[in-house]
Amino acid sequence: MPGKKKLIIDTDPGIDDILGLLLALSASAEEVEILLISLTFGNIEVKSCLRNVVSMFHILEREMQWRREQGRPEGFEALRACPPIVAVGAEDPLEDQKMLGDYFHGVDGLGGIHATHPHLTPKETWDHLFDASSEPTVIDPVPSGDIASPKALAHRTFIPSKRRAHEEILRVLRENDPDTVTVVAVGPLTNLALASAADPETFLRAKEVVVMGGTVNKPGNVTPVAEFNTYADAFAAARVYALTSPSPKSTVPPGESLPPYPESLSKQLTVRLFPLNITMRHGMTRGQYRKAAASSLEAGSPLAEWVSAFIAHTFRTIERLHTGHVGDDVDLSLHDPVCVWYAMTADDKGWKPTENSPEDIRVETTGQWTRGMCVVDGRNRHRIDGDEEHASDHGLWLSMKAGNRIWRMDESPAEANFGEILLERIFT
């Protein structure tokens, strides 16, 4: 039987980010242990990301209490067994001008829910719990065997950290055995770039890094050639991808401010890339959501009320932005939850990369129109056994000792019914 998956989730919540977090937290205690939720700017400013995560935990506390009162199973075993640490990270990209995704997610990241449904937002001021300049806050872990106690759950569903997110990432990797922790990155890769620059060898203790980002030979969703997360911090993506190379200096972007990687590293990073090519094929329709949430919503579920509020905004936004999407057929692509689902079920043989993986995928950082573009060498050329630039190989694309080695995921075991799996996990 596959063992429990240890996860770090680096995220910018965000609507589909929240759905991905709920999916992970709803797992059984034997499936998943979420060690850290690290926050970055992206869909919205990082402070708004923090409010959304704290609101999520607030709602989950209410939901589990409601389920107990209803005589229903509480669910969310992974959360009750091991409350995750939450850490605040990057406010800005490494080098680029900042772009946010609030045009889709709303200014607060959840479709304006904090203004339209204030009773679903916690009234407490949480900022001081994450303020490194204030007195340390000690929150004891929930006692073993007491995870079902209402008192044990009250504001104990997460552990706030005063460290920066990239420092917490390194701490978690340092304190766990090598190759046991998977990093799931579903926002811009700024926190990961900062962590890998500060201590490359500790960062390489990760089992693998699962990235929602990029698009390969398909239209982008923020420019004609770029996907949002990769565009939002192209330099960070390029730096993280460079760690998959036998020679990281061959693909690290020029002109960026972080220190160079050491000439020799103990190993290469494993990156599993989930570009739009695969995430766009995993969706949830308005009709599917309505059917799955109806009974919980009618019965008074706090979680169903909260999710329904921001999901309604999302489906309306999709109708406005895309022609031909109306009524119950409006489809929300579940970009981030797919990556979380992979990390939870990576042993399933239905997950398959492209036939030619690992691929040399590089990120454009300086192009006028192509920032964030994933560039892949599709030429049918012989490889060159050397690490010096060859007259016919400008950029070391053909070198067997240079270039990135990215596992681009192409098939999943849940493409046909992933939306239903997600909803059943969250609401059952």
PDB file of C-alpha atoms in Angstrom, residues 26-307:
ATOM      1  CA  SER A  26     -10.231  16.583   2.989  1.00  0.00           C
ATOM      2  CA  ALA A  27      -7.916  13.592   2.533  1.00  0.00           C
ATOM      3  CA  SER A  28      -7.679  10.818   5.087  1.00  0.00           C
ATOM      4  CA  ALA A  29      -4.919  10.966   7.678  1.00  0.00           C
ATOM      5  CA  GLU A  30      -3.331   7.927   6.011  1.00  0.00           C
ATOM      6  CA  GLU A  31      -3.224   9.613   2.591  1.00  0.00           C
ATOM      7  CA  VAL A  32      -1.706  13.019   3.146  1.00  0.00           C
ATOM      8  CA  GLU A  33       0.172  15.140   5.665  1.00  0.00           C
ATOM      9  CA  ILE A  34       0.260  18.830   4.777  1.00  0.00           C
ATOM     10  CA  LEU A  35       3.361  20.178   6.471  1.00  0.00           C
ATOM     11  CA  LEU A  36       3.244  23.744   5.179  1.00  0.00           C
ATOM     12  CA  ILE A  37       1.067  26.146   3.225  1.00  0.00           C
ATOM     13  CA  SER A  38       3.363  28.882   1.922  1.00  0.00           C
ATOM     14  CA  LEU A  39       1.811  31.990   0.405  1.00  0.00           C
ATOM     15  CA  THR A  40       2.948  34.125  -2.514  1.00  0.00           C
ATOM     16  CA  PHE A  41       1.582  37.049  -4.467  1.00  0.00           C
ATOM     17  CA  GLY A  42      -0.046  36.053  -7.745  1.00  0.00           C
ATOM     18  CA  ASN A  43      -3.769  36.012  -8.262  1.00  0.00           C
ATOM     19  CA  ILE A  44      -3.928  38.791  -5.671  1.00  0.00           C
ATOM     20  CA  GLU A  45      -1.647  40.574  -3.201  1.00  0.00           C
ATOM     21  CA  VAL A  46      -0.112  38.213  -0.661  1.00  0.00           C
ATOM     22  CA  LYS A  47      -1.924  39.866   2.284  1.00  0.00           C
ATOM     23  CA  SER A  48      -5.231  39.050   0.619  1.00  0.00           C
ATOM     24  CA  CYS A  49      -4.003  35.489   0.092  1.00  0.00           C
ATOM     25  CA  LEU A  50      -3.455  35.260   3.840  1.00  0.00           C
ATOM     26  CA  ARG A  51      -6.948  36.514   4.604  1.00  0.00           C
ATOM     27  CA  ASN A  52      -8.414  33.929   2.243  1.00  0.00           C
ATOM     28  CA  VAL A  53      -6.492  31.068   3.853  1.00  0.00           C
ATOM     29  CA  VAL A  54      -7.412  32.174   7.378  1.00  0.00           C
ATOM     30  CA  SER A  55     -11.040  32.480   6.239  1.00  0.00           C
ATOM     31  CA  MET A  56     -10.869  28.956   4.843  1.00  0.00           C
ATOM     32  CA  PHE A  57      -9.708  27.553   8.183  1.00  0.00           C
ATOM     33  CA  HIS A  58     -12.389  29.583   9.971  1.00  0.00           C
ATOM     34  CA  ILE A  59     -15.049  28.072   7.704  1.00  0.00           C
ATOM     35  CA  LEU A  60     -13.644  24.558   8.147  1.00  0.00           C
ATOM     36  CA  GLU A  61     -13.836  24.900  11.937  1.00  0.00           C
ATOM     37  CA  ARG A  62     -17.496  25.906  11.590  1.00  0.00           C
ATOM     38  CA  GLU A  63     -18.129  23.149   9.045  1.00  0.00           C
ATOM     39  CA  MET A  64     -16.719  20.393  11.246  1.00  0.00           C
ATOM     40  CA  GLN A  65     -18.731  21.642  14.221  1.00  0.00           C
ATOM     41  CA  TRP A  66     -21.869  21.747  12.043  1.00  0.00           C
ATOM     42  CA  ARG A  67     -21.265  18.192  10.843  1.00  0.00           C
ATOM     43  CA  ARG A  68     -20.855  16.982  14.410  1.00  0.00           C
ATOM     44  CA  GLU A  69     -24.106  18.634  15.393  1.00  0.00           C
ATOM     45  CA  GLN A  70     -25.800  17.021  12.394  1.00  0.00           C
ATOM     46  CA  GLY A  71     -24.446  13.603  13.333  1.00  0.00           C
ATOM     47  CA  ARG A  72     -22.388  13.477  10.156  1.00  0.00           C
ATOM     48  CA  PRO A  73     -18.758  12.388   9.770  1.00  0.00           C
ATOM     49  CA  GLU A  74     -16.526  15.425  10.255  1.00  0.00           C
ATOM     50  CA  GLY A  75     -14.216  14.623   7.355  1.00  0.00           C
ATOM     51  CA  PHE A  76     -11.014  16.617   6.809  1.00  0.00           C
ATOM     52  CA  GLU A  77      -8.957  13.995   8.621  1.00  0.00           C
ATOM     53  CA  ALA A  78      -5.652  15.251   7.201  1.00  0.00           C
ATOM     54  CA  LEU A  79      -6.382  18.657   8.730  1.00  0.00           C
ATOM     55  CA  ARG A  80      -7.475  17.314  12.110  1.00  0.00           C
ATOM     56  CA  ALA A  81      -4.532  14.941  12.384  1.00  0.00           C
ATOM     57  CA  CYS A  82      -1.876  17.504  11.472  1.00  0.00           C
ATOM     58  CA  PRO A  83      -2.751  21.228  11.354  1.00  0.00           C
ATOM     59  CA  PRO A  84      -0.427  22.773   8.739  1.00  0.00           C
ATOM     60  CA  ILE A  85       1.932  25.665   9.287  1.00  0.00           C
ATOM     61  CA  VAL A  86       1.009  28.780   7.298  1.00  0.00           C
ATOM     62  CA  ALA A  87       3.768  31.194   6.244  1.00  0.00           C
ATOM     63  CA  VAL A  88       3.622  34.443   4.272  1.00  0.00           C
ATOM     64  CA  GLY A  89       6.079  34.875   1.425  1.00  0.00           C
ATOM     65  CA  ALA A  90       6.890  36.922  -1.645  1.00  0.00           C
ATOM     66  CA  GLU A  91       5.059  40.193  -2.187  1.00  0.00           C
ATOM     67  CA  ASP A  92       6.641  40.899  -5.577  1.00  0.00           C
ATOM     68  CA  PRO A  93       8.336  39.031  -8.448  1.00  0.00           C
ATOM     69  CA  LEU A  94      12.123  38.798  -8.583  1.00  0.00           C
ATOM     70  CA  GLU A  95      12.671  41.167 -11.489  1.00  0.00           C
ATOM     71  CA  ASP A  96       9.504  41.680 -13.514  1.00  0.00           C
ATOM     72  CA  GLN A  97       6.769  44.249 -13.244  1.00  0.00           C
ATOM     73  CA  LYS A  98       4.042  42.769 -11.051  1.00  0.00           C
ATOM     74  CA  MET A  99       0.835  41.561 -12.611  1.00  0.00           C
ATOM     75  CA  LEU A 100      -2.078  40.189 -10.593  1.00  0.00           C
ATOM     76  CA  GLY A 101      -4.956  37.917 -11.608  1.00  0.00           C
ATOM     77  CA  ASP A 102      -7.659  39.905  -9.848  1.00  0.00           C
ATOM     78  CA  TYR A 103      -9.448  40.511 -13.157  1.00  0.00           C
ATOM     79  CA  PHE A 104     -10.625  36.893 -12.859  1.00  0.00           C
ATOM     80  CA  HIS A 105     -10.528  36.137  -9.127  1.00  0.00           C
ATOM     81  CA  GLY A 106     -11.776  39.515  -7.887  1.00  0.00           C
ATOM     82  CA  VAL A 107      -9.798  42.084  -5.909  1.00  0.00           C
ATOM     83  CA  ASP A 108      -9.943  39.932  -2.773  1.00  0.00           C
ATOM     84  CA  GLY A 109      -9.271  36.716  -4.695  1.00  0.00           C
ATOM     85  CA  LEU A 110     -12.647  35.165  -3.914  1.00  0.00           C
ATOM     86  CA  GLY A 111     -15.050  37.197  -5.997  1.00  0.00           C
ATOM     87  CA  GLY A 112     -15.629  39.923  -3.400  1.00  0.00           C
ATOM     88  CA  ILE A 113     -16.873  37.460  -0.775  1.00  0.00           C
ATOM     89  CA  HIS A 114     -15.493  39.410   2.184  1.00  0.00           C
ATOM     90  CA  ALA A 115     -17.717  42.374   1.256  1.00  0.00           C
ATOM     91  CA  THR A 116     -20.808  40.467   0.088  1.00  0.00           C
ATOM     92  CA  HIS A 117     -20.745  37.782   2.802  1.00  0.00           C
ATOM     93  CA  PRO A 118     -19.024  39.405   5.802  1.00  0.00           C
ATOM     94  CA  HIS A 119     -20.519  36.838   8.195  1.00  0.00           C
ATOM     95  CA  LEU A 120     -18.292  34.213   6.541  1.00  0.00           C
ATOM     96  CA  THR A 121     -15.080  36.145   7.227  1.00  0.00           C
ATOM     97  CA  PRO A 122     -13.477  35.871  10.697  1.00  0.00           C
ATOM     98  CA  LYS A 123     -13.619  39.085  12.701  1.00  0.00           C
ATOM     99  CA  GLU A 124     -10.329  38.499  14.523  1.00  0.00           C
ATOM    100  CA  THR A 125      -7.240  40.403  13.429  1.00  0.00           C
ATOM    101  CA  TRP A 126      -4.725  37.768  12.379  1.00  0.00           C
ATOM    102  CA  ASP A 127      -1.877  39.928  11.113  1.00  0.00           C
ATOM    103  CA  HIS A 128       0.030  39.927  14.421  1.00  0.00           C
ATOM    104  CA  LEU A 129       0.289  36.137  14.368  1.00  0.00           C
ATOM    105  CA  PHE A 130       2.493  36.399  11.273  1.00  0.00           C
ATOM    106  CA  ASP A 131       4.394  39.570  12.243  1.00  0.00           C
ATOM    107  CA  ALA A 132       8.050  38.755  12.891  1.00  0.00           C
ATOM    108  CA  SER A 133       8.454  41.990  14.883  1.00  0.00           C
ATOM    109  CA  SER A 134       5.813  41.030  17.467  1.00  0.00           C
ATOM    110  CA  GLU A 135       6.151  38.624  20.376  1.00  0.00           C
ATOM    111  CA  PRO A 136       6.356  34.949  19.369  1.00  0.00           C
ATOM    112  CA  THR A 137       3.053  33.119  19.377  1.00  0.00           C
ATOM    113  CA  VAL A 138       3.148  29.589  20.731  1.00  0.00           C
ATOM    114  CA  ILE A 139       0.404  27.311  19.470  1.00  0.00           C
ATOM    115  CA  ASP A 140       0.664  23.779  20.773  1.00  0.00           C
ATOM    116  CA  PRO A 141      -0.231  21.012  18.361  1.00  0.00           C
ATOM    117  CA  VAL A 142      -3.597  19.353  18.869  1.00  0.00           C
ATOM    118  CA  PRO A 143      -3.103  16.523  21.396  1.00  0.00           C
ATOM    119  CA  SER A 144      -3.064  13.044  19.903  1.00  0.00           C
ATOM    120  CA  GLY A 145      -6.409  11.311  20.378  1.00  0.00           C
ATOM    121  CA  ASP A 146      -8.196  14.628  20.953  1.00  0.00           C
ATOM    122  CA  ILE A 147      -8.634  15.660  17.339  1.00  0.00           C
ATOM    123  CA  ALA A 148     -12.439  15.433  17.485  1.00  0.00           C
ATOM    124  CA  SER A 149     -12.790  17.747  20.476  1.00  0.00           C
ATOM    125  CA  PRO A 150     -14.451  21.096  19.648  1.00  0.00           C
ATOM    126  CA  LYS A 151     -12.082  22.831  22.075  1.00  0.00           C
ATOM    127  CA  ALA A 152      -9.077  21.282  20.365  1.00  0.00           C
ATOM    128  CA  LEU A 153     -10.267  22.577  17.007  1.00  0.00           C
ATOM    129  CA  ALA A 154     -11.064  26.152  18.031  1.00  0.00           C
ATOM    130  CA  HIS A 155      -8.477  28.232  16.131  1.00  0.00           C
ATOM    131  CA  ARG A 156      -6.180  25.215  16.108  1.00  0.00           C
ATOM    132  CA  THR A 157      -6.609  24.212  12.490  1.00  0.00           C
ATOM    133  CA  PHE A 158      -3.396  25.931  11.458  1.00  0.00           C
ATOM    134  CA  ILE A 159      -0.123  27.110  12.989  1.00  0.00           C
ATOM    135  CA  PRO A 160       0.950  30.653  12.037  1.00  0.00           C
ATOM    136  CA  SER A 161       4.628  31.223  11.292  1.00  0.00           C
ATOM    137  CA  LYS A 162       6.596  34.416  11.723  1.00  0.00           C
ATOM    138  CA  ARG A 163       9.266  33.178   9.303  1.00  0.00           C
ATOM    139  CA  ARG A 164       9.193  34.065   5.633  1.00  0.00           C
ATOM    140  CA  ALA A 165       7.729  31.354   3.428  1.00  0.00           C
ATOM    141  CA  HIS A 166      11.003  30.431   1.709  1.00  0.00           C
ATOM    142  CA  GLU A 167      12.651  29.999   5.118  1.00  0.00           C
ATOM    143  CA  GLU A 168       9.847  27.671   6.214  1.00  0.00           C
ATOM    144  CA  ILE A 169      10.190  25.666   2.999  1.00  0.00           C
ATOM    145  CA  LEU A 170      13.859  25.100   3.754  1.00  0.00           C
ATOM    146  CA  ARG A 171      13.153  24.278   7.410  1.00  0.00           C
ATOM    147  CA  VAL A 172      10.574  21.632   6.475  1.00  0.00           C
ATOM    148  CA  LEU A 173      12.899  20.065   3.902  1.00  0.00           C
ATOM    149  CA  ARG A 174      15.783  20.106   6.367  1.00  0.00           C
ATOM    150  CA  GLU A 175      13.754  18.439   9.137  1.00  0.00           C
ATOM    151  CA  ASN A 176      12.389  15.644   6.962  1.00  0.00           C
ATOM    152  CA  ASP A 177      14.300  12.841   5.282  1.00  0.00           C
ATOM    153  CA  PRO A 178      15.484  13.520   1.719  1.00  0.00           C
ATOM    154  CA  ASP A 179      13.061  12.533  -1.044  1.00  0.00           C
ATOM    155  CA  THR A 180      10.044  12.367   1.277  1.00  0.00           C
ATOM    156  CA  VAL A 181       8.440  15.816   0.806  1.00  0.00           C
ATOM    157  CA  THR A 182       6.706  16.880  -2.400  1.00  0.00           C
ATOM    158  CA  VAL A 183       6.454  20.613  -3.092  1.00  0.00           C
ATOM    159  CA  VAL A 184       3.240  21.512  -4.930  1.00  0.00           C
ATOM    160  CA  ALA A 185       3.627  24.978  -6.482  1.00  0.00           C
ATOM    161  CA  VAL A 186       0.396  26.400  -7.899  1.00  0.00           C
ATOM    162  CA  GLY A 187       1.322  30.091  -8.016  1.00  0.00           C
ATOM    163  CA  PRO A 188       4.318  32.086  -9.254  1.00  0.00           C
ATOM    164  CA  LEU A 189       7.556  30.322  -8.273  1.00  0.00           C
ATOM    165  CA  THR A 190       9.083  33.241  -6.370  1.00  0.00           C
ATOM    166  CA  ASN A 191       9.165  31.525  -2.952  1.00  0.00           C
ATOM    167  CA  LEU A 192      10.794  28.458  -4.489  1.00  0.00           C
ATOM    168  CA  ALA A 193      13.395  30.554  -6.302  1.00  0.00           C
ATOM    169  CA  LEU A 194      14.265  32.360  -3.073  1.00  0.00           C
ATOM    170  CA  ALA A 195      14.546  29.068  -1.167  1.00  0.00           C
ATOM    171  CA  SER A 196      16.743  27.435  -3.796  1.00  0.00           C
ATOM    172  CA  ALA A 197      18.997  30.492  -3.966  1.00  0.00           C
ATOM    173  CA  ALA A 198      19.424  30.620  -0.191  1.00  0.00           C
ATOM    174  CA  ASP A 199      20.306  26.933   0.197  1.00  0.00           C
ATOM    175  CA  PRO A 200      20.344  24.884  -3.017  1.00  0.00           C
ATOM    176  CA  GLU A 201      21.345  21.589  -1.413  1.00  0.00           C
ATOM    177  CA  THR A 202      18.559  21.730   1.168  1.00  0.00           C
ATOM    178  CA  PHE A 203      16.065  22.599  -1.552  1.00  0.00           C
ATOM    179  CA  LEU A 204      17.226  19.549  -3.525  1.00  0.00           C
ATOM    180  CA  ARG A 205      16.073  17.336  -0.629  1.00  0.00           C
ATOM    181  CA  ALA A 206      12.546  17.655  -2.104  1.00  0.00           C
ATOM    182  CA  LYS A 207      11.207  14.443  -3.604  1.00  0.00           C
ATOM    183  CA  GLU A 208       9.881  16.452  -6.538  1.00  0.00           C
ATOM    184  CA  VAL A 209       8.382  19.834  -7.343  1.00  0.00           C
ATOM    185  CA  VAL A 210       4.936  19.725  -8.928  1.00  0.00           C
ATOM    186  CA  VAL A 211       4.339  22.931 -10.899  1.00  0.00           C
ATOM    187  CA  MET A 212       1.118  24.327 -12.316  1.00  0.00           C
ATOM    188  CA  GLY A 213       2.521  26.544 -15.015  1.00  0.00           C
ATOM    189  CA  GLY A 214       3.255  27.217 -18.636  1.00  0.00           C
ATOM    190  CA  THR A 215       1.788  26.141 -21.911  1.00  0.00           C
ATOM    191  CA  VAL A 216       3.582  24.266 -24.683  1.00  0.00           C
ATOM    192  CA  ASN A 217       2.588  24.919 -28.297  1.00  0.00           C
ATOM    193  CA  LYS A 218      -0.868  26.026 -27.109  1.00  0.00           C
ATOM    194  CA  PRO A 219      -2.313  29.515 -26.536  1.00  0.00           C
ATOM    195  CA  GLY A 220      -1.627  31.114 -23.171  1.00  0.00           C
ATOM    196  CA  ASN A 221      -4.247  32.463 -20.796  1.00  0.00           C
ATOM    197  CA  VAL A 222      -2.626  35.838 -20.055  1.00  0.00           C
ATOM    198  CA  THR A 223      -0.779  36.524 -23.339  1.00  0.00           C
ATOM    199  CA  PRO A 224      -0.935  34.634 -26.649  1.00  0.00           C
ATOM    200  CA  VAL A 225       2.042  32.511 -25.557  1.00  0.00           C
ATOM    201  CA  ALA A 226       2.185  32.634 -21.742  1.00  0.00           C
ATOM    202  CA  GLU A 227       0.311  31.102 -18.831  1.00  0.00           C
ATOM    203  CA  PHE A 228      -0.318  33.334 -15.812  1.00  0.00           C
ATOM    204  CA  ASN A 229       1.927  31.768 -13.133  1.00  0.00           C
ATOM    205  CA  THR A 230       4.953  31.574 -15.412  1.00  0.00           C
ATOM    206  CA  TYR A 231       4.347  35.088 -16.755  1.00  0.00           C
ATOM    207  CA  ALA A 232       3.911  36.527 -13.238  1.00  0.00           C
ATOM    208  CA  ASP A 233       7.520  35.671 -12.363  1.00  0.00           C
ATOM    209  CA  ALA A 234       9.328  34.336 -15.403  1.00  0.00           C
ATOM    210  CA  PHE A 235      12.746  34.753 -13.754  1.00  0.00           C
ATOM    211  CA  ALA A 236      11.702  32.627 -10.791  1.00  0.00           C
ATOM    212  CA  ALA A 237      10.367  29.876 -13.065  1.00  0.00           C
ATOM    213  CA  ALA A 238      13.573  29.913 -15.108  1.00  0.00           C
ATOM    214  CA  ARG A 239      15.709  29.607 -11.965  1.00  0.00           C
ATOM    215  CA  VAL A 240      13.725  26.685 -10.553  1.00  0.00           C
ATOM    216  CA  TYR A 241      13.729  24.867 -13.898  1.00  0.00           C
ATOM    217  CA  ALA A 242      17.500  25.392 -14.129  1.00  0.00           C
ATOM    218  CA  LEU A 243      17.970  23.066 -11.166  1.00  0.00           C
ATOM    219  CA  THR A 244      16.792  20.187 -13.370  1.00  0.00           C
ATOM    220  CA  SER A 245      19.812  20.708 -15.608  1.00  0.00           C
ATOM    221  CA  PRO A 246      23.143  18.879 -15.350  1.00  0.00           C
ATOM    222  CA  SER A 247      24.569  22.392 -15.728  1.00  0.00           C
ATOM    223  CA  PRO A 248      22.203  24.950 -14.127  1.00  0.00           C
ATOM    224  CA  LYS A 249      24.256  27.887 -15.402  1.00  0.00           C
ATOM    225  CA  SER A 250      23.315  26.874 -18.961  1.00  0.00           C
ATOM    226  CA  THR A 251      19.696  27.971 -18.473  1.00  0.00           C
ATOM    227  CA  VAL A 252      19.730  30.467 -15.587  1.00  0.00           C
ATOM    228  CA  PRO A 253      18.471  33.769 -17.055  1.00  0.00           C
ATOM    229  CA  PRO A 254      20.946  36.622 -17.543  1.00  0.00           C
ATOM    230  CA  GLY A 255      20.695  39.828 -15.574  1.00  0.00           C
ATOM    231  CA  GLU A 256      18.831  38.553 -12.516  1.00  0.00           C
ATOM    232  CA  SER A 257      19.759  39.558  -8.998  1.00  0.00           C
ATOM    233  CA  LEU A 258      19.851  36.285  -7.045  1.00  0.00           C
ATOM    234  CA  PRO A 259      23.264  34.646  -6.503  1.00  0.00           C
ATOM    235  CA  PRO A 260      24.355  31.999  -9.008  1.00  0.00           C
ATOM    236  CA  TYR A 261      24.035  28.329  -8.168  1.00  0.00           C
ATOM    237  CA  PRO A 262      27.237  26.479  -7.185  1.00  0.00           C
ATOM    238  CA  GLU A 263      29.213  24.970 -10.039  1.00  0.00           C
ATOM    239  CA  SER A 264      28.442  21.453  -8.816  1.00  0.00           C
ATOM    240  CA  LEU A 265      25.377  20.188  -6.981  1.00  0.00           C
ATOM    241  CA  SER A 266      24.705  16.774  -5.466  1.00  0.00           C
ATOM    242  CA  LYS A 267      21.738  15.993  -7.727  1.00  0.00           C
ATOM    243  CA  GLN A 268      19.246  17.432 -10.185  1.00  0.00           C
ATOM    244  CA  LEU A 269      15.788  18.604  -9.179  1.00  0.00           C
ATOM    245  CA  THR A 270      12.785  16.617 -10.405  1.00  0.00           C
ATOM    246  CA  VAL A 271      10.075  18.926 -11.771  1.00  0.00           C
ATOM    247  CA  ARG A 272       6.666  17.612 -12.823  1.00  0.00           C
ATOM    248  CA  LEU A 273       5.133  20.313 -14.982  1.00  0.00           C
ATOM    249  CA  PHE A 274       1.364  20.599 -15.404  1.00  0.00           C
ATOM    250  CA  PRO A 275       0.889  23.155 -18.195  1.00  0.00           C
ATOM    251  CA  LEU A 276      -2.421  24.359 -19.607  1.00  0.00           C
ATOM    252  CA  ASN A 277      -2.160  21.464 -22.075  1.00  0.00           C
ATOM    253  CA  ILE A 278      -3.310  19.066 -19.353  1.00  0.00           C
ATOM    254  CA  THR A 279      -5.008  21.285 -16.746  1.00  0.00           C
ATOM    255  CA  MET A 280      -7.492  22.705 -19.274  1.00  0.00           C
ATOM    256  CA  ARG A 281      -8.793  19.167 -19.761  1.00  0.00           C
ATOM    257  CA  HIS A 282      -9.859  18.890 -16.122  1.00  0.00           C
ATOM    258  CA  GLY A 283     -12.940  20.933 -15.413  1.00  0.00           C
ATOM    259  CA  MET A 284     -16.084  21.378 -13.353  1.00  0.00           C
ATOM    260  CA  THR A 285     -19.348  22.665 -14.826  1.00  0.00           C
ATOM    261  CA  ARG A 286     -21.872  24.864 -13.092  1.00  0.00           C
ATOM    262  CA  GLY A 287     -24.354  22.006 -13.383  1.00  0.00           C
ATOM    263  CA  GLN A 288     -21.969  19.571 -11.694  1.00  0.00           C
ATOM    264  CA  TYR A 289     -21.378  22.002  -8.861  1.00  0.00           C
ATOM    265  CA  ARG A 290     -25.067  22.757  -8.386  1.00  0.00           C
ATOM    266  CA  LYS A 291     -25.896  19.045  -8.156  1.00  0.00           C
ATOM    267  CA  ALA A 292     -23.046  18.202  -5.768  1.00  0.00           C
ATOM    268  CA  ALA A 293     -23.555  21.124  -3.362  1.00  0.00           C
ATOM    269  CA  ALA A 294     -27.367  21.342  -3.332  1.00  0.00           C
ATOM    270  CA  SER A 295     -28.130  19.051  -0.396  1.00  0.00           C
ATOM    271  CA  SER A 296     -25.337  20.461   1.791  1.00  0.00           C
ATOM    272  CA  LEU A 297     -26.348  24.020   0.966  1.00  0.00           C
ATOM    273  CA  GLU A 298     -29.996  23.326   1.772  1.00  0.00           C
ATOM    274  CA  ALA A 299     -29.045  21.653   5.060  1.00  0.00           C
ATOM    275  CA  GLY A 300     -27.078  24.730   6.181  1.00  0.00           C
ATOM    276  CA  SER A 301     -23.462  23.712   5.580  1.00  0.00           C
ATOM    277  CA  PRO A 302     -21.139  26.688   6.245  1.00  0.00           C
ATOM    278  CA  LEU A 303     -18.630  25.282   3.740  1.00  0.00           C
ATOM    279  CA  ALA A 304     -21.251  24.916   1.007  1.00  0.00           C
ATOM    280  CA  GLU A 305     -22.445  28.483   1.603  1.00  0.00           C
ATOM    281  CA  TRP A 306     -18.888  29.844   1.458  1.00  0.00           C
ATOM    282  CA  VAL A 307     -17.780  27.933  -1.647  1.00  0.00           C
TER     283      VAL A 307
END
